[in-house]
Coordinates of C-alpha atoms and ligand atoms in Angstrom, one line a residue:
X1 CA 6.2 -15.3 22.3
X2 CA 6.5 -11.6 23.3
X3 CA 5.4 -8.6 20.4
X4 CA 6.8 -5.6 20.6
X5 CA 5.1 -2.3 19.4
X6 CA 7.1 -0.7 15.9
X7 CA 6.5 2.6 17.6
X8 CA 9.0 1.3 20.6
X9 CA 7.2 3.1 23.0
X10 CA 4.6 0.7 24.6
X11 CA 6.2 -2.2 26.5
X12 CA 6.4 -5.6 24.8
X13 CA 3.4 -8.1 25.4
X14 CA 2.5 -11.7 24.6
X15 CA 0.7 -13.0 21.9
X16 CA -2.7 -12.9 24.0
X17 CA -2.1 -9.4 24.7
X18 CA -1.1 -8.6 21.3
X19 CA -3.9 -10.4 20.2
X20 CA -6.7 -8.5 22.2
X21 CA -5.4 -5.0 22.0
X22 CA -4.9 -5.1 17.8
X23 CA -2.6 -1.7 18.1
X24 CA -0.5 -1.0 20.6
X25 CA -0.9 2.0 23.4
X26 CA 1.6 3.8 21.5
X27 CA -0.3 3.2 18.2
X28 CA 2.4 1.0 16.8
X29 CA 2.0 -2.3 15.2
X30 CA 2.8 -5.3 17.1
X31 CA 5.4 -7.5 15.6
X32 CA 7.1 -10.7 17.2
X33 CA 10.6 -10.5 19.0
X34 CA 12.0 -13.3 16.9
X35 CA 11.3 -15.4 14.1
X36 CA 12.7 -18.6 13.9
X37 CA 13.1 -20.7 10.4
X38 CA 11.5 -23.7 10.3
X39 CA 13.6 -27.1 9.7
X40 CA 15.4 -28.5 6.1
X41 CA 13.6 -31.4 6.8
X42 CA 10.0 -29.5 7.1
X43 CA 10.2 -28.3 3.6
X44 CA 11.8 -31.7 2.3
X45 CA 8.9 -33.3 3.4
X46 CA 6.4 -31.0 3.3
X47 CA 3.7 -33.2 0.8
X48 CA 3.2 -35.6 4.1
X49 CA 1.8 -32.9 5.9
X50 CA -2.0 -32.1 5.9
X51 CA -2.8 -28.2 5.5
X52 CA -3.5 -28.1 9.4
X53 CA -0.2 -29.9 10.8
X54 CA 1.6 -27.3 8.4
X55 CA -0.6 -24.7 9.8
X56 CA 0.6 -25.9 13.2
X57 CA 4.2 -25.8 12.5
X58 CA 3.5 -22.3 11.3
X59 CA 2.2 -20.7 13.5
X60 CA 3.2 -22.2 17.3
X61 CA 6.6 -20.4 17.6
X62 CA 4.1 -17.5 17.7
X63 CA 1.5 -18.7 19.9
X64 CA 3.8 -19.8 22.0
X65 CA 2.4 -21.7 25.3
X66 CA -0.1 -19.0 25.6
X67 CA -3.0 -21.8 24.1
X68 CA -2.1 -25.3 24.4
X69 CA -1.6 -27.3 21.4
X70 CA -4.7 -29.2 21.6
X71 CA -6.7 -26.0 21.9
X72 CA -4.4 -24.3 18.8
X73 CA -5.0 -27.8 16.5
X74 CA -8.8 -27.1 17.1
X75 CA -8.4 -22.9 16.1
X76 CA -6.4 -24.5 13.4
X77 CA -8.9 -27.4 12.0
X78 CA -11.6 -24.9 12.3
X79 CA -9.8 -22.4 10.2
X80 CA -9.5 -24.5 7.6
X81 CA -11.9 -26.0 6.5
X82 CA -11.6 -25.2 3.0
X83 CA -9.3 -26.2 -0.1
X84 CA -6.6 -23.7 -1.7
X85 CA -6.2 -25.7 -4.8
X86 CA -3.9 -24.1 -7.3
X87 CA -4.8 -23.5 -11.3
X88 CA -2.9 -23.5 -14.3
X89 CA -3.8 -20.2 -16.5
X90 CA -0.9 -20.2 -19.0
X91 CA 2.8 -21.2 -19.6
X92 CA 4.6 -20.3 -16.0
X93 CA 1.1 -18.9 -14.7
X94 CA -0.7 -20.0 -12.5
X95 CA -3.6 -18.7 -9.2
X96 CA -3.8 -20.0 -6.0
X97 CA -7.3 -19.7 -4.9
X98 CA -8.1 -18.2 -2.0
X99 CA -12.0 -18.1 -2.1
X100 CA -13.5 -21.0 -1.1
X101 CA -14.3 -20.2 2.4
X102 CA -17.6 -19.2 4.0
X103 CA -17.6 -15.6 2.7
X104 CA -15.4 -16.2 -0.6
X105 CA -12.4 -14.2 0.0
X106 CA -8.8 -14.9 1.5
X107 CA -9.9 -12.8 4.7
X108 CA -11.9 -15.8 5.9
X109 CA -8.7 -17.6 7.2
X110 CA -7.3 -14.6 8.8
X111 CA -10.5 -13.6 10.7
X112 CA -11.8 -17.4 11.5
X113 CA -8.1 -17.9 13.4
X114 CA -8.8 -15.0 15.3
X115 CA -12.2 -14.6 16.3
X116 CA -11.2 -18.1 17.5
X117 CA -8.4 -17.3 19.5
X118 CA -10.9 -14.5 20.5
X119 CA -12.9 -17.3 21.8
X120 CA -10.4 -19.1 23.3
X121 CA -9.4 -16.1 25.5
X122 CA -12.5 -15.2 26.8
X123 CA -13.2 -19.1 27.9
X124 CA -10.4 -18.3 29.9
X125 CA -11.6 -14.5 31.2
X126 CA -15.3 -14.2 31.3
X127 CA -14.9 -10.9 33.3
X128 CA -14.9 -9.0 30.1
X129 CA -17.0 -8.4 27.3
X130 CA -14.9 -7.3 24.2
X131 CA -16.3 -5.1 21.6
X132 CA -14.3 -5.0 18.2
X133 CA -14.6 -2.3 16.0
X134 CA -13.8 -2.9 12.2
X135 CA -14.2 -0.5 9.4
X136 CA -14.3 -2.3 6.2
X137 CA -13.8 -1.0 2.1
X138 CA -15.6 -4.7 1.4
X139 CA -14.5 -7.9 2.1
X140 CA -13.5 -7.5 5.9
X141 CA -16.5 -6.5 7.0
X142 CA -18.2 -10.2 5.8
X143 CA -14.9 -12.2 6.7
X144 CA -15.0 -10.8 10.4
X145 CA -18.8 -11.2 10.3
X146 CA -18.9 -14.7 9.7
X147 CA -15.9 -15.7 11.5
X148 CA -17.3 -13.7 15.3
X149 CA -20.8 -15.1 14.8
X150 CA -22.4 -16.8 17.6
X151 CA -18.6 -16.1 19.6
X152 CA -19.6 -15.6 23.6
X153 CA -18.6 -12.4 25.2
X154 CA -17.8 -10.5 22.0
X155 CA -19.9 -8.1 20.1
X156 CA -19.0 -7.0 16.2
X157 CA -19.6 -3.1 15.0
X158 CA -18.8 -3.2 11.3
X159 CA -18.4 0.2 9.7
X160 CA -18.6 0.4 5.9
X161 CA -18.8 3.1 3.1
X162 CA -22.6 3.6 2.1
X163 CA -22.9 2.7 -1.4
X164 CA -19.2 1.7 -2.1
X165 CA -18.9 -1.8 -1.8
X166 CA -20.7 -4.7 -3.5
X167 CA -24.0 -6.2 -3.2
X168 CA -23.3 -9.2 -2.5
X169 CA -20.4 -7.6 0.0
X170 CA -23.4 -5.6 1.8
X171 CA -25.4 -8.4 2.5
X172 CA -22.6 -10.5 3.9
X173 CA -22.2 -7.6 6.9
X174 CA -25.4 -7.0 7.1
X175 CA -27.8 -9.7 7.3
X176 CA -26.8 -11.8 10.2
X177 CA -27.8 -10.6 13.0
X178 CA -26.7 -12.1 16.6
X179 CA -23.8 -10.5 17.9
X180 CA -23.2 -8.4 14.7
X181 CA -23.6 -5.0 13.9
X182 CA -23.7 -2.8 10.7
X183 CA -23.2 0.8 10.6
X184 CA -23.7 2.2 7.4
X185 CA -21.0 5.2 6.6
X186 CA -22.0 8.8 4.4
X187 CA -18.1 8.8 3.4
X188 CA -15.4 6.9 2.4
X189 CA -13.4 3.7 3.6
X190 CA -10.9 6.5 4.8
X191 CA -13.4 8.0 6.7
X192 CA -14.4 5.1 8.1
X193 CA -11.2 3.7 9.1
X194 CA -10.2 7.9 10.5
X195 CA -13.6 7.4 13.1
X196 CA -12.3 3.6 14.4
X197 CA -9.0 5.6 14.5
X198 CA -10.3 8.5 16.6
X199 CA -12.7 5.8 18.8
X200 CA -9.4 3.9 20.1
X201 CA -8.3 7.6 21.1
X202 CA -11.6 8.4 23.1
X203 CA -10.3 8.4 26.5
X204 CA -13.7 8.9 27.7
X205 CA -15.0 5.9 25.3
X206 CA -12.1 3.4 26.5
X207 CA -12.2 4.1 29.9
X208 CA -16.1 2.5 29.3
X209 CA -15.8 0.2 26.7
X210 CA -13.6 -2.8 26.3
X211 CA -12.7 -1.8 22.5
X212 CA -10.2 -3.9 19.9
X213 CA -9.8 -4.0 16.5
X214 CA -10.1 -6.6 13.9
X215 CA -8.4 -5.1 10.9
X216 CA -4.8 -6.6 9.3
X217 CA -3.3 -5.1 12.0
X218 CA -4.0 -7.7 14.3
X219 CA -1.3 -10.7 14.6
X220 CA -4.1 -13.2 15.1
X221 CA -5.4 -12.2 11.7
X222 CA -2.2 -11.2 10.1
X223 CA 0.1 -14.3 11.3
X224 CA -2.2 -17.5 9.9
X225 CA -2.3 -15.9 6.6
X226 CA 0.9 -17.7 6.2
X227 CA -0.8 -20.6 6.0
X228 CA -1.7 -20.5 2.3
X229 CA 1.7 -19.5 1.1
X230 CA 2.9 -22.8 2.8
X231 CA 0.0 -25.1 1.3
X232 CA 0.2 -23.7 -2.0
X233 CA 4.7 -24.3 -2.1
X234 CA 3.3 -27.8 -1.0
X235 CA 1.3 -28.1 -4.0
X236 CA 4.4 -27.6 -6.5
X237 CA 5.1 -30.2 -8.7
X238 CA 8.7 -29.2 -9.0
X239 CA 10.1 -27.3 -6.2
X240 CA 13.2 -26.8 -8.0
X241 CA 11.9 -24.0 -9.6
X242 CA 11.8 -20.6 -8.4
X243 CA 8.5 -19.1 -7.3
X244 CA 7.2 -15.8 -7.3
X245 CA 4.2 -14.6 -5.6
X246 CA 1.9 -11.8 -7.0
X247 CA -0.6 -10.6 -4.2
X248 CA -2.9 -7.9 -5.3
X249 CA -2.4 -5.5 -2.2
X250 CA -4.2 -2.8 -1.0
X251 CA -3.6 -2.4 3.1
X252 CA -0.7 -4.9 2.9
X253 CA -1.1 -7.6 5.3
X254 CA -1.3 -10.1 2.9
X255 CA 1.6 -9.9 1.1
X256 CA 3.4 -9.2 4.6
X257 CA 2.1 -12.3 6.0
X258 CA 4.0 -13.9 3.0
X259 CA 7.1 -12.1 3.5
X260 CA 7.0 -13.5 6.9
X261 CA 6.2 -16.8 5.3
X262 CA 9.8 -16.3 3.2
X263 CA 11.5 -15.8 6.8
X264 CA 10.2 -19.3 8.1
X265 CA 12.2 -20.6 5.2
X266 CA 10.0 -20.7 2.4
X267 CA 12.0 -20.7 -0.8
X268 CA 10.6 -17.3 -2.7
X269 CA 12.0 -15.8 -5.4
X270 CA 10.4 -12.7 -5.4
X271 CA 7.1 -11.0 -4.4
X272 CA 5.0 -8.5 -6.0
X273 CA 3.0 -6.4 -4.5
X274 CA 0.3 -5.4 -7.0
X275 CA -1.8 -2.5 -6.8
X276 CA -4.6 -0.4 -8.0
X277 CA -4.3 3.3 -9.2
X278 CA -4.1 3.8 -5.1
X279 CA 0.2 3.5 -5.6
X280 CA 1.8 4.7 -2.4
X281 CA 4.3 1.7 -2.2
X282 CA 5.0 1.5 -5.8
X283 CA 5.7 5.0 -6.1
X284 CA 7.9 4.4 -2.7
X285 CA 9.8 2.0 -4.3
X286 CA 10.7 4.2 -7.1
X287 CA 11.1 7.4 -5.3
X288 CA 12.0 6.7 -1.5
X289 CA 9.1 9.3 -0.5
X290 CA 6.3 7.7 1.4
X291 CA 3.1 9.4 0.4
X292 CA -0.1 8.8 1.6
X293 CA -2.8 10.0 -0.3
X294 CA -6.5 9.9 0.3
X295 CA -7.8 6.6 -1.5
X296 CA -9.3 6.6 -5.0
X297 CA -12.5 4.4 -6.0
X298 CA -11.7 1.7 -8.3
X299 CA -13.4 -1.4 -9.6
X300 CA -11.0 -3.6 -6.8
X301 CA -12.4 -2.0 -4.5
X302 CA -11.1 -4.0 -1.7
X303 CA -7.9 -2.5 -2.3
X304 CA -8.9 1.1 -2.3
X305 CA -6.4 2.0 1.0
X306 CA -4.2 5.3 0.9
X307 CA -1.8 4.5 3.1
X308 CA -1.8 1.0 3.9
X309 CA -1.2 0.0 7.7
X310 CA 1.1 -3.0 7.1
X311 CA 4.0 -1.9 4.7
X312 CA 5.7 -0.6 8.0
X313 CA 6.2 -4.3 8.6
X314 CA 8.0 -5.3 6.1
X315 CA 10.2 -2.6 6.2
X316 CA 10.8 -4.2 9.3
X317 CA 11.3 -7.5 8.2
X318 CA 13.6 -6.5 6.0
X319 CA 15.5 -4.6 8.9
X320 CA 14.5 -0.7 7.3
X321 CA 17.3 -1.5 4.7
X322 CA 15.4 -0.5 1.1
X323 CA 17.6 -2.2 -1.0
X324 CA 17.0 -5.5 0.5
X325 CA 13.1 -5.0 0.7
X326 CA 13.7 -4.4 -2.9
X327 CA 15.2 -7.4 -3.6
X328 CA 12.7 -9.1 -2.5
X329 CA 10.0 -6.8 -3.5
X330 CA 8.7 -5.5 -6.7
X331 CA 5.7 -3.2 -6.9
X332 CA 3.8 -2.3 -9.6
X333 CA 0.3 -0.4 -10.2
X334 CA -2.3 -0.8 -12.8
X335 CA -5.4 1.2 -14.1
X336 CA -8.9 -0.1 -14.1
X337 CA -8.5 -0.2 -17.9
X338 CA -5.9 -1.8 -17.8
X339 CA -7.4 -4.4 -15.3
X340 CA -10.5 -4.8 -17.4
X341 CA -8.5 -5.6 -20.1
X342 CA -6.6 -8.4 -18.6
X343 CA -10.0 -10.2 -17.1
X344 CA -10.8 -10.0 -20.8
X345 CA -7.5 -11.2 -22.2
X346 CA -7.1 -14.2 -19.3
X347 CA -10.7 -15.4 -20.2
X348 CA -9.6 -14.9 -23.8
X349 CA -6.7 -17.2 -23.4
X350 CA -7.8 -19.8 -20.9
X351 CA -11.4 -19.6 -20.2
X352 CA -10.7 -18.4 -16.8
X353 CA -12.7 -15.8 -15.0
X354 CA -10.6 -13.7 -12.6
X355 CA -12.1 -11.2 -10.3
X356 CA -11.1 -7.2 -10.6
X357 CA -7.9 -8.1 -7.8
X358 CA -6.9 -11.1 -9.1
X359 CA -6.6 -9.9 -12.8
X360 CA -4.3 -7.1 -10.7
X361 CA -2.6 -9.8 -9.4
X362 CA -2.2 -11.4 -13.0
X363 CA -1.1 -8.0 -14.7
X364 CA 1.6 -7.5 -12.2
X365 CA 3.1 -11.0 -12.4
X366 CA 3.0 -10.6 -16.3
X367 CA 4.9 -7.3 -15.6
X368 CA 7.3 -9.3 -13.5
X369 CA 7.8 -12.5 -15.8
X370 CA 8.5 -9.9 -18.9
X371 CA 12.3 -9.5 -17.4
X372 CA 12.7 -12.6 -15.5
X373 CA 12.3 -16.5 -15.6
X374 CA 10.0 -17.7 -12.3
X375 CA 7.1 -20.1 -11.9
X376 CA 4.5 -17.3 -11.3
X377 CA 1.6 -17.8 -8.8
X378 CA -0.9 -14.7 -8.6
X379 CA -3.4 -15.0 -5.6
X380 CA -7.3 -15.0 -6.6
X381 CA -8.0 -13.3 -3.5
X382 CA -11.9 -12.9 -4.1
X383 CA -14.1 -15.1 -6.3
X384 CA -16.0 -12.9 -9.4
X385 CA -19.3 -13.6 -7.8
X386 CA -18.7 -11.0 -5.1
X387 CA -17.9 -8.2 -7.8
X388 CA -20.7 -8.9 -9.9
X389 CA -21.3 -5.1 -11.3
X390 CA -17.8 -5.6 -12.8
X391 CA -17.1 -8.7 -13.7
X392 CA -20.8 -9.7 -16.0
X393 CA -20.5 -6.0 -18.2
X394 CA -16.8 -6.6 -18.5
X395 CA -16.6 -10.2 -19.3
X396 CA -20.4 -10.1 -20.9
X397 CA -21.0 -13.3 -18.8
X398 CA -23.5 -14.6 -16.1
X399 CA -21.6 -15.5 -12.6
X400 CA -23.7 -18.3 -10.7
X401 CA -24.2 -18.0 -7.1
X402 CA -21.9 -21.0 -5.0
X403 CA -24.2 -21.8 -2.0
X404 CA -22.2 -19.6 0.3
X405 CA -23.7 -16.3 -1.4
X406 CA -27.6 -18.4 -2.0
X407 CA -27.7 -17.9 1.4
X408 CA -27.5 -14.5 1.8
X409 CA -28.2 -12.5 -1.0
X410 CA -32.1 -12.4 -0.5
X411 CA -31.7 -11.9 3.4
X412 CA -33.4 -8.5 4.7
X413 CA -30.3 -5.8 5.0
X414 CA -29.7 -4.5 8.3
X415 CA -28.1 -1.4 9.0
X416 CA -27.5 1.6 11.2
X417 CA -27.0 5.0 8.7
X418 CA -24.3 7.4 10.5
X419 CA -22.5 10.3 8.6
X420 CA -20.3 11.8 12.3
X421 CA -18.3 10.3 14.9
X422 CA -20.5 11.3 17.5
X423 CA -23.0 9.0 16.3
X424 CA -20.9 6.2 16.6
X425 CA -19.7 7.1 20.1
X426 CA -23.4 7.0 21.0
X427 CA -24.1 3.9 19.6
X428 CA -20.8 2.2 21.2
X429 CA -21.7 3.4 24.3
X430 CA -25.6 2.8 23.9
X431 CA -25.1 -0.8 22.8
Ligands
LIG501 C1 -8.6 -7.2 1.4 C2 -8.4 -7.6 0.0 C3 -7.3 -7.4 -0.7 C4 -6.1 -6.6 -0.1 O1 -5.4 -7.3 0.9 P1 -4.5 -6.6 1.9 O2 -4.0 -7.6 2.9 O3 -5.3 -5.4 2.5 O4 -3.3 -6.0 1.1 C5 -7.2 -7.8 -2.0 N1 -8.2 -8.5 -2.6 C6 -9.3 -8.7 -2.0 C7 -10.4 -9.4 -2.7 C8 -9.5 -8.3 -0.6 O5 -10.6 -8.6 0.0

């Protein structure tokens, strides 16, 4: 399968390509030349499948032959090797867990498929080392952490606000060691994100450094997060229902990778895009005006972005044409009151403990469900243990550690403090 770049400029490349340059020369997105639907019969049968051969049928038509399919079942078994069970919360609510991989948030399946395919490539071109840069508001940082670790010919620079993410976030970027690096920001995630920007645009820097990306932008992370979308429609009881999907969204790849998931076939109703007080696309929706804004702290941190990266895809998907994105996509933001509130009231009502973006994620699907009948599924996208400092005060309640986070919350921190981009040209080029 060829990409082409959404700034048109760049010639089209194949998935491998796409895969190890993240953006395009142009500085467009990649995104796939076609998109085929997958068969009646797929979804008729889709309880016979396991999660992987559904993973399989996913994602091939984008591989292409580019890995072979014994190579792309192994990516895929690797991937997942976790559940996404699905749990009632109230009448015509429920959340599809998303957290029970290695570092407890959804970003584990994106970044295991790809530092795999990573792996794959390099098997195949040991000429190279590869260096990806990531700049991470939280939960990036860990997934791409614990998904490159130990993988040959590819070294990890993480770059993460100082002092704005989680403990338990902080330790799970910077405690491994190996071939994984933590730099340590004086800014925000903005300003992290604006020095990987201005890295991929240092001529001098490129022409010495094998440099890609491991942020949503990449199809290799982007593309398998389809997956869940497919495994969770499986778990239905009754499929004659409509569903709607409520993904708490902050640079958008999630919820794009489920619009995509709708163009394989998948019978959704509706999706909304939940957000924080950072409300560029919910505003957009209302107003037409795209305006990015510089990102405001709130207690989901993980979707503090202020002008996310992957809404320009589904505007694509959906052909540019507003009134059909709309139709297909609601958006709504909430405060962190208002969020605080709903953690409450869902623990109130069903004994459930929902993290700061999946009680977004709730309060949007409630918002949604007010005016029209659906089954409602809202993702859990991070499990409370990884925003303690929110979730204990607000819900007055002690979060056990799962093993995942035993093993790294008393590991010594390892980091590199910067506050310029010079300093992390030096280090790039030093390392
Ligand atoms: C990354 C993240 C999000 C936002 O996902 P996007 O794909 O950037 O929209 C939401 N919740 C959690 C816990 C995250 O880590």
């Amino acid at each position: 399968m060829n990409f082409y770049s959404l700034n048109k400029i760049a010639p089209n490349v194949s998935f491998k390509d796409a895969v190890i340059r993240g953006l395009a020369p142009d500085k467009g997105l990649y995104f796939p030349e076609s998109i085929k639907p997958l068969s009646k019969g797929f979804f008729s049968h889709i309880e016979y499948f396991t999660n992987e051969e559904i993973a399989y049928e996913v994602i091939k038509q984008f591989v292409g032959d580019e890995i072979p399919e014994k190579e792309l079942k192994k990516i895929i078994s690797k991937t997942l090797t976790f559940d996404f069970p699905i749990v009632d919360i109230e009448k015509n609510v429920s959340t599809l867990e998303l957290f029970h991989g290695p570092t407890m948030a959804f970003k584990d399946v994106g970044a295991r498929f790809m530092a795999r395919c990573f792996g794959y490539f390099n098997k195949e071109d040991k000429s190279s080392k590869i260096t990806v840069l990531v700049a991470t508001s939280g939960d990036t940082g860990g997934a791409v952490a614990s998904g490159f670790l130990g993988v040959k010919g590819v070294d990890v620079v993480i770059l993460y606000p100082s002092g704005k993410v989680s403990d338990v976030q902080e330790k799970q970027l910077t405690t491994l060691g190996k071939n994984i690096k933590a730099l340590e920001v004086n800014g925000t995630f903005d300003d992290c994100q604006a020095m990987v920007k201005k890295a991929f645009l240092d001529k001098d820097l490129i022409s010495k450094k094998n440099l890609t990306s491991a942020n949503s932008i990449n199809v290799a992370r982007w593309l398998p997060q389809m997956f869940y979308f497919f495994i969770a429609y499986k778990q239905l009881k009754n499929k004659r229902r409509k569903v709607v999907f409520s993904v708490p969204s902050g640079n958008f790849g999630n919820i794009c990778a489920g619009v995509m998931a709708q163009q394989l076939g998948l019978p959704v109703k509706q999706f909304i895009a939940s957000t924080n007080s950072n409300d560029i696309v919910p505003n957009y929706l209302e107003t037409g005006i795209y305006t990015p804004k510089p990102s405001i702290q709130t207690i989901s941190n993980a979707m503090d972005v202020g002008d996310p990266s992957n809404f320009i895809r589904i505007q694509e998907i959906y052909k540019n044409d507003d009134e059909l994105l709309k139709k297909n996509v609601s958006s709504y933001s909430f405060t962190d009151e208002e969020t605080k509130k709903a953690m409450k009231k869902i623990k109130k009502k069903s004994g459930y403990i929902a993290d700061p973006h999946g009680a977004v994620g709730y309060l949007g699907l409630k918002k949604y469900l007010k005016k029209h009948k659906a089954q409602g599924i809202f993702l859990e996208t991070a499990h409370p243990v990884k925003f303690l400092d929110v979730v204990e005060p607000v819900l007055n309640e002690t979060i056990a550690f799962p093993p995942q986070i035993l093993n790294v919350i008393n590991k010594k921190k390892k980091s590199i403090q910067i506050s310029k981009y010079d300093e992390l040209k030096d280090f790039l080029l030093k390392s």
